[in-house]
Coordinates of C-alpha atoms in Angstrom, one line a residue:
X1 CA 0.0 0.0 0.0
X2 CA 1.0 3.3 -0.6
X3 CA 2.8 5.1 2.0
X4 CA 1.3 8.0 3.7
X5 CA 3.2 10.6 6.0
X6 CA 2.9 9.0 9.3
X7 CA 2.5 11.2 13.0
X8 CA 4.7 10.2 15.6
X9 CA 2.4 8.9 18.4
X10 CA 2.6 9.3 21.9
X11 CA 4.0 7.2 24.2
X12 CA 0.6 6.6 26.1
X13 CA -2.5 7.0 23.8
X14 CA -5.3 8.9 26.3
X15 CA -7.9 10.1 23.2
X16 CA -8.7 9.3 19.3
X17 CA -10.1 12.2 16.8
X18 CA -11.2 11.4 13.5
X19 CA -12.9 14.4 11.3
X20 CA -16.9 13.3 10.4
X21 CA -18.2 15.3 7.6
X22 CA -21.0 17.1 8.1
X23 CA -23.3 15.0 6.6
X24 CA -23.2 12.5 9.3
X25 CA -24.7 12.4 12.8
X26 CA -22.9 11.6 15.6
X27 CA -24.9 8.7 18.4
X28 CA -25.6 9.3 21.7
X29 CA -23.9 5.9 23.0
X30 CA -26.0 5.5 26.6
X31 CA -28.4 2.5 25.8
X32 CA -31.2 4.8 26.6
X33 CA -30.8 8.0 24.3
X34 CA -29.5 5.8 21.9
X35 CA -32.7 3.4 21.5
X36 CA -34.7 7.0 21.8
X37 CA -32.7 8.6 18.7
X38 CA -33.0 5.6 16.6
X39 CA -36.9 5.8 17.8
X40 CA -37.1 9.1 16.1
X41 CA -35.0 8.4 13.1
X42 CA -37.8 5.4 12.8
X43 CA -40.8 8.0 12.8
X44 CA -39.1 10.3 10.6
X45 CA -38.5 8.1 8.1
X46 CA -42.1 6.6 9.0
X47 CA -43.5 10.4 7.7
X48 CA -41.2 10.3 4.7
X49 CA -44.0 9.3 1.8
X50 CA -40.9 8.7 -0.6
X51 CA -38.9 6.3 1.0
X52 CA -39.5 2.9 0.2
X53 CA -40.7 0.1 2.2
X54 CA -37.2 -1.7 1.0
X55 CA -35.3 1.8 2.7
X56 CA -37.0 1.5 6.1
X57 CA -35.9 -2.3 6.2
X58 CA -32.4 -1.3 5.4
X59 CA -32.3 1.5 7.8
X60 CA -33.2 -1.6 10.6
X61 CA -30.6 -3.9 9.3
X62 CA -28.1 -0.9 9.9
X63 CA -29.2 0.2 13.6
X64 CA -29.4 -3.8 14.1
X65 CA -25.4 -3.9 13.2
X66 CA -24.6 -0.6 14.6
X67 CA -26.6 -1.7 18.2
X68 CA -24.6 -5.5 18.2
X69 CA -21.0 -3.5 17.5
X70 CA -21.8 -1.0 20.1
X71 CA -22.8 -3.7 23.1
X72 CA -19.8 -6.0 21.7
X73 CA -17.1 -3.9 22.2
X74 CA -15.6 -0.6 24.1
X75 CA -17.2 1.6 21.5
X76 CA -16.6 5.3 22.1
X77 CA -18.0 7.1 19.2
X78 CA -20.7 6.2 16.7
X79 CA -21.9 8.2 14.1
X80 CA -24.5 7.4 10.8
X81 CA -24.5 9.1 7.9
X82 CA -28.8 8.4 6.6
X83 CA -29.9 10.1 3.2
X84 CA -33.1 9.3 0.9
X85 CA -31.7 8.9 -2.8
X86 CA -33.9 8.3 -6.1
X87 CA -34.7 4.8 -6.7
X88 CA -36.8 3.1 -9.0
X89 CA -39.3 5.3 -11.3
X90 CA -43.0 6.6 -9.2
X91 CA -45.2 3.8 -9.0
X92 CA -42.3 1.2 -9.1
X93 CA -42.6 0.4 -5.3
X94 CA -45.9 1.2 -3.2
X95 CA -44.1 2.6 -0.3
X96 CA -42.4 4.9 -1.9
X97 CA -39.5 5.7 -5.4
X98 CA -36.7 6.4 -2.8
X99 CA -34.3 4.7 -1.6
X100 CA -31.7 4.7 1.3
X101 CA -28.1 5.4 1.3
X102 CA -27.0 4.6 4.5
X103 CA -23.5 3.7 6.7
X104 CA -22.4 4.0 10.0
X105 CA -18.8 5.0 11.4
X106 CA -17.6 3.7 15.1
X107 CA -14.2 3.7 17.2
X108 CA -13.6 1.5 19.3
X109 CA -10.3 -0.7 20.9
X110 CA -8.8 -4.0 21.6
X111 CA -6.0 -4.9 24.5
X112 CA -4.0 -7.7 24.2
X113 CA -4.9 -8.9 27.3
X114 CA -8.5 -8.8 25.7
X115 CA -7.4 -11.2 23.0
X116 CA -4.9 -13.8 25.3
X117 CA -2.2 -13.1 23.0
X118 CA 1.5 -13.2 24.1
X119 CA 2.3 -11.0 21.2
X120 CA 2.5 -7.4 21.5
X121 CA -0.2 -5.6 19.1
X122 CA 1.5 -5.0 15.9
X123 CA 0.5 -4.5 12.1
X124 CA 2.3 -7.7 11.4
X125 CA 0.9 -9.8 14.1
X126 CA -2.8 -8.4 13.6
X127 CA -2.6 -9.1 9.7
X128 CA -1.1 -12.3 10.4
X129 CA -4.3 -13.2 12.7
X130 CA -6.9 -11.8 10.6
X131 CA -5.7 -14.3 7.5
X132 CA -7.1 -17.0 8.6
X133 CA -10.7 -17.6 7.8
X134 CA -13.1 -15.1 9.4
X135 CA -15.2 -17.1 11.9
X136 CA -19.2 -17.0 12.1
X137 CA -21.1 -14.2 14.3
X138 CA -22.5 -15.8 17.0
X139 CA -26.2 -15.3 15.5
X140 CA -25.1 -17.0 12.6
X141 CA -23.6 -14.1 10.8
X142 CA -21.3 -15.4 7.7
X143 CA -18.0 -13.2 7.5
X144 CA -16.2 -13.4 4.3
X145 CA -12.9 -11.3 3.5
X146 CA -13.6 -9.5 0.3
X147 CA -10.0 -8.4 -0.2
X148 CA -7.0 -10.2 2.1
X149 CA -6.0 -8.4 5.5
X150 CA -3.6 -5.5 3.9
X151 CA -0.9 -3.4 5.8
X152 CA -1.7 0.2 4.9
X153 CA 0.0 3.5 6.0
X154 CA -1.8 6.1 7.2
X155 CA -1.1 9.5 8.8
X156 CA -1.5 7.9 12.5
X157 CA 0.7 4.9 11.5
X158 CA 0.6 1.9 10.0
X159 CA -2.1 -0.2 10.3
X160 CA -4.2 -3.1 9.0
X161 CA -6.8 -2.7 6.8
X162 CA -10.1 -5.4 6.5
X163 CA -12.7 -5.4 3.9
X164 CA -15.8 -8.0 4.7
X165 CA -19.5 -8.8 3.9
X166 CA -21.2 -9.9 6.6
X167 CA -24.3 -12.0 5.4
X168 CA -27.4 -12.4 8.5
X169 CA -29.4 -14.9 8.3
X170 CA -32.5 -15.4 6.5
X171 CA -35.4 -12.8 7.6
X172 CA -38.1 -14.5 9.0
X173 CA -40.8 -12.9 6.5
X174 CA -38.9 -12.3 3.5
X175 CA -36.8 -15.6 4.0
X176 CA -34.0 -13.3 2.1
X177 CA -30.4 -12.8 3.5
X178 CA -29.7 -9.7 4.5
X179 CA -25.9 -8.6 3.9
X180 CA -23.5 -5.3 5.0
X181 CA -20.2 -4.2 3.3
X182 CA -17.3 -4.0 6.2
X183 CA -14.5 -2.5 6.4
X184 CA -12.1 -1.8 9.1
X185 CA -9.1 0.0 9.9
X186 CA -6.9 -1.3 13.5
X187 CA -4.3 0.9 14.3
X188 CA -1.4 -0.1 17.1
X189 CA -0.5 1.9 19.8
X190 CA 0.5 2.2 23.0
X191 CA 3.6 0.0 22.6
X192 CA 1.9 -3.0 21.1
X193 CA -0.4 -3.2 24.2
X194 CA -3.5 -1.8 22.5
X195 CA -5.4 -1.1 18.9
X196 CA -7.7 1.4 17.9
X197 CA -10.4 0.0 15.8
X198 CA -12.1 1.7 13.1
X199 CA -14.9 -0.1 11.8
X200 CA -17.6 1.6 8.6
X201 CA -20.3 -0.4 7.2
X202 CA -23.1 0.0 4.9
X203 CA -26.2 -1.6 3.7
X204 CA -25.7 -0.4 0.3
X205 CA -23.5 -3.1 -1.6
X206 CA -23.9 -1.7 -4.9
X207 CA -22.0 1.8 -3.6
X208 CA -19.5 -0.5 -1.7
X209 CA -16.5 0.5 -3.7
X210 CA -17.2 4.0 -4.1
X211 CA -18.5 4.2 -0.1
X212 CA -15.3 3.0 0.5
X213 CA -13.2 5.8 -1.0
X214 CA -15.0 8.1 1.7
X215 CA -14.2 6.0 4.5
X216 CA -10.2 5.8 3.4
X217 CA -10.7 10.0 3.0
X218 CA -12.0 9.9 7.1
X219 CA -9.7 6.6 8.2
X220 CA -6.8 9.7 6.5
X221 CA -8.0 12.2 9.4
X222 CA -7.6 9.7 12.4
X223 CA -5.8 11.1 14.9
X224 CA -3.9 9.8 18.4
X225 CA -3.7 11.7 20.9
X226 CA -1.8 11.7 24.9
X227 CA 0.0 13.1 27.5
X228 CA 0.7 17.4 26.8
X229 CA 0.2 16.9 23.0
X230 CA -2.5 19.4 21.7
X231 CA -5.4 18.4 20.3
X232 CA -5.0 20.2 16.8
X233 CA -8.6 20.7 15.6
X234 CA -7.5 20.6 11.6
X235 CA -9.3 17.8 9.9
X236 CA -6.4 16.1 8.8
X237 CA -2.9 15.7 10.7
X238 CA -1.2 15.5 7.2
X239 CA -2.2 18.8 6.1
X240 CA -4.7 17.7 3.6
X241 CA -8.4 18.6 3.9
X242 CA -9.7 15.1 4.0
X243 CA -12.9 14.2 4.8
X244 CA -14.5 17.7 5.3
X245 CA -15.9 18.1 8.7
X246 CA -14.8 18.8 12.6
X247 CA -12.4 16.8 14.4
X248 CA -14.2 14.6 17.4
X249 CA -11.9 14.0 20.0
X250 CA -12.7 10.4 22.3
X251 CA -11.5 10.2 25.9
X252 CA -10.0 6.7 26.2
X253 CA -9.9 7.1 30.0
X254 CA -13.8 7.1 30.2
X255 CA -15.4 4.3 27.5
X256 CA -18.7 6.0 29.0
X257 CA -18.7 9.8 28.1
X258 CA -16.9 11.6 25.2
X259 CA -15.8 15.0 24.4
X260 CA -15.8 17.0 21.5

């Protein structure tokens, strides 16, 4: 992979940043204001005329995803991006002739101690681990790797980069199997001891490629953060605009609350 013009990190990570563009919203992450949000996004899109029956089911299959990476792991920011796009021509679909372009952005992290590995965290040691065959979600969730774990170099360092469908299984009206483009970024740090994972993901397979150009432009604005270093509020630590938007800065201290 090409090489990018790496940061030096600190010693002892204590916050991420990574710039979201303005078109996406950033999740309240207590269980409560979260299920309340995705509540409202449900009865917005419930008053949308336009938006397909097809779109609402897609929205749920990405709050479904979002809500099981959130509980899973020490997720610290979330945010969606949620647009209505035209579809098929008026008349095609009762429920509506738009459809949904959705996909969701989170940071989270892995210890070593986490994984039982005797290995200290590193781009080679996490690429070796991710070759081998992606296991099955525990509620029967196929994983397949759509391109092999690749080392990548990016502004914060180098890192591992995964790109995976995950196929549910079948839904129990429309018997049809569900499936979300993955892609994630897990970035060493503090000495091999920890990794900051980047994970985006999308309903919309057909804008997978594409989609995926955006989330290398954010990934590109990722930023580490500790001890007396400043937290620079430029989008992008290489000097590039990068994904347009404001840097979000994470407390790793507190999984609970974060700061902007």
């Amino acid at each position: 992979a090409r090489r990018g013009r790496a940061m030096i990190a600190p010693e002892l990570v204590d916050t991420f940043g990574i710039a979201i563009p303005p078109e996406w919203v950033r999740l309240p992450l207590e269980p409560h204001h979260f299920e309340r949000f995705v509540s409202q996004q449900r009865q917005r899109m419930a008053d949308e005329s336009t938006l397909s029956k097809t779109a609402q089911r897609q929205f749920e299959l990405v709050v479904r995803q979002l809500r099981n990476d959130c509980q899973r792991t020490s997720v610290t920011l979330a945010a969606t991006l949620i647009a209505a796009v035209e579809a098929e021509p008026p008349g095609h679909d009762r429920g509506g002739n738009s459809a949904l372009l959705s996909a969701t952005c989170t940071l989270s992290s892995l210890s070593r101690q986490s994984l039982g590995s005797d290995l200290p965290l590193t781009a080679n040691t996490i690429a070796a681990a991710m070759s081998r065959r992606p296991p099955a979600d525990g509620d029967g969730t196929e994983i397949i790797d759509l391109d092999p774990p690749a080392l990548v170099d990016i502004p914060a360092g180098r890192a591992v980069r995964l790109v995976r469908l995950h196929t549910f299984p079948p839904d129990p009206l429309t018997r049809q199997r569900p499936a979300i483009f993955v892609q994630h970024v897990l970035v060493p740090y503090d000495a091999g001891q920890r990794a900051a994972v980047i994970t985006f993901s999308s309903s919309n397979l057909e804008l997978a490629r594409p989609l995926s150009e955006l989330f290398q432009a954010m990934v590109a604005t990722f930023r580490l953060f500790g001890g007396a270093m400043p937290t620079d509020p430029r989008a992008s630590p290489s000097g590039s605009d990068g994904a347009s938007g404001a840097l979000l800065a994470v407390t790793m201290a507190d999984h609970t609350s974060a700061s902007s």
